[in-house]
Tab-separated table of C-alpha atoms in Angstrom:
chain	number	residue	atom	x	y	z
A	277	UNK	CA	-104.450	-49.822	-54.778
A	278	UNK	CA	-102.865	-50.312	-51.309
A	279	UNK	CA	-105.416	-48.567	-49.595
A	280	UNK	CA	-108.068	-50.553	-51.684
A	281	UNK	CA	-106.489	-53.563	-50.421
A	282	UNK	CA	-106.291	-52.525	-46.647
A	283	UNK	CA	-109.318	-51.949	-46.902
A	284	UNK	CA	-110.677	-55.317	-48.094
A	285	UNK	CA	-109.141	-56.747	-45.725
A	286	UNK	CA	-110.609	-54.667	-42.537
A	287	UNK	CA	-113.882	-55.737	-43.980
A	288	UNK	CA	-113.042	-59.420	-43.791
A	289	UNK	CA	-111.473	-58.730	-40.145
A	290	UNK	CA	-115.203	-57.734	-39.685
A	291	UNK	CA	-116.965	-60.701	-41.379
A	292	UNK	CA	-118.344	-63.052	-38.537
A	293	UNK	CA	-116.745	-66.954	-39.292
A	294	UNK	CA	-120.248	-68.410	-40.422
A	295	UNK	CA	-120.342	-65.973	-43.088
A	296	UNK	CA	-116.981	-66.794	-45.013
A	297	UNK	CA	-117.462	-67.320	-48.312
A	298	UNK	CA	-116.250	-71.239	-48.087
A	299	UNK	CA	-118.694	-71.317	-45.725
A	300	UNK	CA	-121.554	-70.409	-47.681
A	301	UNK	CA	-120.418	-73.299	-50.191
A	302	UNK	CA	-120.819	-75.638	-47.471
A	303	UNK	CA	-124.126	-74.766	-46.362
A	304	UNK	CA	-124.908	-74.987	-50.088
A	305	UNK	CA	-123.557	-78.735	-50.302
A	306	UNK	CA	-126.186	-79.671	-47.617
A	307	UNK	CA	-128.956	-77.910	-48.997
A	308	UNK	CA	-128.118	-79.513	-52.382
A	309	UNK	CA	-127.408	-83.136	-51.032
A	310	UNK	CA	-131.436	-82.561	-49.332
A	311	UNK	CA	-133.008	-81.412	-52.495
A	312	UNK	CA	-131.656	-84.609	-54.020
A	313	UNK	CA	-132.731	-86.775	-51.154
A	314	UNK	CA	-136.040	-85.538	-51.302
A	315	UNK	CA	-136.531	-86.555	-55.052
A	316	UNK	CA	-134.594	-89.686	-55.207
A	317	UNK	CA	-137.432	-92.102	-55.333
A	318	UNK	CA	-139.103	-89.556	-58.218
A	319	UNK	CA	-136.630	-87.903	-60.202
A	320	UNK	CA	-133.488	-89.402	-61.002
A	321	UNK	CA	-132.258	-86.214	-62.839
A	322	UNK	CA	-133.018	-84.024	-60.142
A	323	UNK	CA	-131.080	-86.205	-57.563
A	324	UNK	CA	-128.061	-87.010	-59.779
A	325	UNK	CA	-127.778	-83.449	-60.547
A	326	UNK	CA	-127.801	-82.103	-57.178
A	327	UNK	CA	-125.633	-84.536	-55.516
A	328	UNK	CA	-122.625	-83.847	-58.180
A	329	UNK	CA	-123.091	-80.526	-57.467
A	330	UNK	CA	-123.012	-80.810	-53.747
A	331	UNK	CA	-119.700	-83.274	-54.382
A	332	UNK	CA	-118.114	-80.941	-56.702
A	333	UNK	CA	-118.486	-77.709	-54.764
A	334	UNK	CA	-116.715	-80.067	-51.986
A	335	UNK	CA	-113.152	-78.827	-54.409
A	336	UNK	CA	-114.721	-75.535	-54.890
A	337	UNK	CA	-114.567	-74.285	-50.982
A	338	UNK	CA	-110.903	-74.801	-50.427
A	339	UNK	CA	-110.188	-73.254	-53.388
A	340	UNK	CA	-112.525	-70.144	-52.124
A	341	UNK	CA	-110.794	-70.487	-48.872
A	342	UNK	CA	-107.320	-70.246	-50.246
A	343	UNK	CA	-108.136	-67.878	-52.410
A	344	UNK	CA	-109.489	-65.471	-49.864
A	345	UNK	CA	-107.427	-66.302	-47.052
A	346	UNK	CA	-111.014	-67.499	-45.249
A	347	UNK	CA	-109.424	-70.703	-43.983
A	348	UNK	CA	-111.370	-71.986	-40.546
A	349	UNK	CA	-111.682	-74.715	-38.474
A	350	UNK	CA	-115.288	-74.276	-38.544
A	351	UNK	CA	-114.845	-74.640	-42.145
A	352	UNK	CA	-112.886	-77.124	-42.552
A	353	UNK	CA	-115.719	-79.516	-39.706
A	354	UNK	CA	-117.998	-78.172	-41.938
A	355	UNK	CA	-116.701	-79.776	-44.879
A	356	UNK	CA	-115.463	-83.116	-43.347
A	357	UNK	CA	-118.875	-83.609	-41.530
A	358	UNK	CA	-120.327	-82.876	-44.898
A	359	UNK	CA	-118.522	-85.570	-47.062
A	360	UNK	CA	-119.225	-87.954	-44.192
A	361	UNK	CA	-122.826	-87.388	-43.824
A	362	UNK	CA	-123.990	-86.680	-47.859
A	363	UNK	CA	-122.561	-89.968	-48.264
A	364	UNK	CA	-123.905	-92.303	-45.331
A	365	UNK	CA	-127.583	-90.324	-46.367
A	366	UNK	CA	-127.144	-91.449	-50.284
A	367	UNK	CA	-126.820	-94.865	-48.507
A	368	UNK	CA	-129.710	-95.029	-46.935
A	369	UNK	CA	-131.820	-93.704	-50.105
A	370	UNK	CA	-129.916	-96.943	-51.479
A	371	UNK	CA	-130.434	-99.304	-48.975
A	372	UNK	CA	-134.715	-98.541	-49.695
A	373	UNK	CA	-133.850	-99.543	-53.345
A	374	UNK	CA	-131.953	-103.130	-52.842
A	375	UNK	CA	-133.151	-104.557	-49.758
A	376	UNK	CA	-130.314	-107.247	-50.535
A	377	UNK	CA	-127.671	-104.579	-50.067
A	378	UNK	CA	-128.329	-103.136	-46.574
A	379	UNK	CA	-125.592	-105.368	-44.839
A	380	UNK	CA	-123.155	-104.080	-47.858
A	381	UNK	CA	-124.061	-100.356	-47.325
A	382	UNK	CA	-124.387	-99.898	-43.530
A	383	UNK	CA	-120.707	-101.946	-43.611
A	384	UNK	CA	-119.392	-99.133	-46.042
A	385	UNK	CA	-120.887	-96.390	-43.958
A	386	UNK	CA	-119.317	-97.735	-40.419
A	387	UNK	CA	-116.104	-98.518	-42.506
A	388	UNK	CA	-115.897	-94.813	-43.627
A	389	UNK	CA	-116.883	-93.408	-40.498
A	390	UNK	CA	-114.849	-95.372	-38.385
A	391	UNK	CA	-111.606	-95.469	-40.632
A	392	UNK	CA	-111.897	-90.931	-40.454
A	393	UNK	CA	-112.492	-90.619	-36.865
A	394	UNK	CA	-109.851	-92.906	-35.546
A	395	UNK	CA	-107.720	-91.324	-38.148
A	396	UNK	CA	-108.841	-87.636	-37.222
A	397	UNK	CA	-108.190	-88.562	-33.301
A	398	UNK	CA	-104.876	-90.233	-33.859
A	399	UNK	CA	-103.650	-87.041	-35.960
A	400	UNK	CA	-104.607	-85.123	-32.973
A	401	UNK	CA	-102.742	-87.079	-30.492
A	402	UNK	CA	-99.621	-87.133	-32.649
A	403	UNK	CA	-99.722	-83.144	-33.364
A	404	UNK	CA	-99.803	-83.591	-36.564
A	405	UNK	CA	-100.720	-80.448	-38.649
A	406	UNK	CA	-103.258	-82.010	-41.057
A	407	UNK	CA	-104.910	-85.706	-40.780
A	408	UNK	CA	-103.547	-85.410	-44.503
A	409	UNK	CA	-100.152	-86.127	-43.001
A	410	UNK	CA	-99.291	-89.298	-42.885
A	411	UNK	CA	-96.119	-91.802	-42.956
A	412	UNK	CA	-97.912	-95.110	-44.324
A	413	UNK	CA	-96.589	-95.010	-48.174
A	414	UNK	CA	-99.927	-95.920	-48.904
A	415	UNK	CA	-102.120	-93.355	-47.475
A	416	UNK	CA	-99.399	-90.962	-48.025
A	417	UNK	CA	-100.010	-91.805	-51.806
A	418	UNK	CA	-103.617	-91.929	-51.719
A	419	UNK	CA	-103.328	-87.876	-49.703
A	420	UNK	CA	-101.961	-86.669	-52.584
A	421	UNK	CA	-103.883	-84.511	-53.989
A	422	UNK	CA	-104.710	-85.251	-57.573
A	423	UNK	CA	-104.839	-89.104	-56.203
A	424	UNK	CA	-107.425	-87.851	-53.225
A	425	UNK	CA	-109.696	-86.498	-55.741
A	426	UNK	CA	-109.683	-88.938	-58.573
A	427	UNK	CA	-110.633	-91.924	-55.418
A	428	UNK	CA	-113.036	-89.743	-53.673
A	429	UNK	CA	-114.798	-88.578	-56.951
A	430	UNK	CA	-114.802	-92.152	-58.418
A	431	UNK	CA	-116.303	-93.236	-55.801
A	432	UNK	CA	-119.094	-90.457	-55.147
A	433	UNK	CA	-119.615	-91.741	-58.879
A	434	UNK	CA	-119.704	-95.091	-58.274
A	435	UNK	CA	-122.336	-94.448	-55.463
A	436	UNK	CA	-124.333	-91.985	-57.507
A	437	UNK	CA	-124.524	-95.344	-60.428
A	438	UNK	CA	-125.332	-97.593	-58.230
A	439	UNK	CA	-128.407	-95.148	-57.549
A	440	UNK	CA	-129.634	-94.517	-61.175
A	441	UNK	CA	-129.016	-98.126	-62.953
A	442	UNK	CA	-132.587	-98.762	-60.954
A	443	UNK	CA	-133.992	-96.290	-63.060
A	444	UNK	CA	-135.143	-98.373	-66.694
A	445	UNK	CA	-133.870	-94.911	-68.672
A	446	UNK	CA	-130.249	-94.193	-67.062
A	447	UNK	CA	-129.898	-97.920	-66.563
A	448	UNK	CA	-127.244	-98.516	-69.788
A	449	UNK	CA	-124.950	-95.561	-68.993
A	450	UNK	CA	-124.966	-95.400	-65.334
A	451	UNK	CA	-124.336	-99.419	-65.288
A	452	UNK	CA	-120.772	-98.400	-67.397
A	453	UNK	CA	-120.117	-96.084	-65.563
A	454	UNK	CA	-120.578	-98.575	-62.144
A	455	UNK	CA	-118.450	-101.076	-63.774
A	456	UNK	CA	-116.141	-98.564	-64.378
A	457	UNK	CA	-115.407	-96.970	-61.218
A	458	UNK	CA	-116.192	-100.274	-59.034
A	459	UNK	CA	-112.230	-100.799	-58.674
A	460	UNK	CA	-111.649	-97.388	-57.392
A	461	UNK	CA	-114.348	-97.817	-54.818
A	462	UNK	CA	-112.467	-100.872	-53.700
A	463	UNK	CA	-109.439	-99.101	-53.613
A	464	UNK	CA	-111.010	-96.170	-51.001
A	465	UNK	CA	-111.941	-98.860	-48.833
A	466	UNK	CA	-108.304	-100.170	-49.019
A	467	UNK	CA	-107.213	-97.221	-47.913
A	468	UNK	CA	-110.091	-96.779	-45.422
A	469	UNK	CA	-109.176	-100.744	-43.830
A	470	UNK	CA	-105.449	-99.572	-43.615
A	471	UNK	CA	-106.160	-95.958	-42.392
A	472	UNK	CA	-108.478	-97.448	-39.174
A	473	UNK	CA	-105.579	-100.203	-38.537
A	474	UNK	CA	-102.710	-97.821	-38.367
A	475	UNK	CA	-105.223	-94.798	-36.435
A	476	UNK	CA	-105.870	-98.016	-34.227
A	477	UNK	CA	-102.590	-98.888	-33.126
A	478	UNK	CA	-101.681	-94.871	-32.870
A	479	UNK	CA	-104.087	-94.327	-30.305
A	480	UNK	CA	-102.764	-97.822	-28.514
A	481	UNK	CA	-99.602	-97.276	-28.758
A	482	UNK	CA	-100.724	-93.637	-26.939
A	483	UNK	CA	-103.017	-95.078	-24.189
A	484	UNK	CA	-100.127	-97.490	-23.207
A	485	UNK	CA	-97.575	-94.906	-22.861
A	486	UNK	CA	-99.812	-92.829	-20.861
A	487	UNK	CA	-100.016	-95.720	-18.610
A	488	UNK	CA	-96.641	-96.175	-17.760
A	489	UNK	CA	-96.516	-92.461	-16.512
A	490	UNK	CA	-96.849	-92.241	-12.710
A	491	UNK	CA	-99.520	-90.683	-11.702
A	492	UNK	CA	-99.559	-87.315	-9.621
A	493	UNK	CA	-99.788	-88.182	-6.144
A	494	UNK	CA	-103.908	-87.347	-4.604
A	495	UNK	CA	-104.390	-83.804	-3.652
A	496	UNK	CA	-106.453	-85.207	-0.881
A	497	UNK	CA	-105.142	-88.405	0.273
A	498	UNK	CA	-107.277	-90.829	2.510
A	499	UNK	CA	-106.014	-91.023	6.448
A	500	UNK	CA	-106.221	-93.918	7.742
């Protein structure tokens, strides 16, 4: 049993990154997230189906990685980049269905996008291990982990309503089910609002304390 173990792992030693298991999720999310893109103006069903997927294989890759000790950082891009983009497409497919909601939707999309990259940079700057580590009580509360999934998958859900209440047969339940999650949408962009204002003052604070360091004197000064 040792040996059989050993072995196992020499073979994932072996396995190029792109290949890890986790890995293969991810590159399922996408696919899935396109097939529903592609019928989202034909077939509800289709599109509602694969996008939870996509979103709920978005649990199932850490899991896999954890599981399998196939943690990455190309995984874990992969996976961030994915959330990001699956959403701000699904926004676009909405913004073609209510016209009147463009303003609403690109704001959500630069809101996200914004809020995690300032957040993602700041983390960096402070060393921090994870961008999940943070000392604001409330994103601190909203990174926990059973809290983290509840928002995010309310909102995918709230999205993913907001989608098929345009469609005359999954208009009653998917309207309930908008009304529903609507507050915990609200709340993610809470979050999002305070996670960009404290990123933004990380990275200020940073930029001003690199300015009060002298700078190296010129390898080549200038004779006059």
């Amino acid at each position: 049993q040792v040996a059989h173990s050993k072995l196992d792992e020499r073979r994932l030693m072996r396995l190029p990154v792109w290949a890890f298991f986790p890995n293969l999720i991810g590159y399922a999310r996408v696919a899935l997230a396109f097939l529903g893109y592609h019928f989202a103006l034909i077939d509800w069903r289709t599109t509602v189906g694969a996008y939870l997927l996509s979103q709920g294989l978005d649990a199932a890759d850490g899991i896999a990685a954890r599981m399998l000790g196939q943690s990455s950082d190309f995984g874990a891009v992969l996976d961030m980049v994915t959330d990001r983009a699956s959403t701000a497409c699904l926004c676009i497919v909405l913004g073609h269905m209510y016209p009147e909601l463009i303003l609403t939707l690109t704001g959500l999309i630069m809101l996200d996008s914004f809020s995690h990259w300032f957040h993602m940079h700041a983390s960096l700057k402070l060393g921090l291990g994870s961008h999940k580590e943070c000392t604001n009580p409330l994103l601190r509360f909203y990174y926990r982990r059973p809290v983290l999934f509840l928002v995010c998958s309310g909102t995918e859900l709230w999205y993913i309503a907001l989608y098929a209440k345009k469609f005359a047969d999954a208009a009653p339940a998917a309207s309930a089910i908008y009304t529903i999650t609507m507050p915990v949408m609200l709340f993610k962009q809470l979050c999002n609002v305070v996670q960009l204002g404290v990123a933004m003052a990380t990275i200020l604070e940073y930029d001003e304390q690199q300015r009060r360091i002298p700078s190296p004197p010129s390898a080549n000064p200038k004779f006059k």
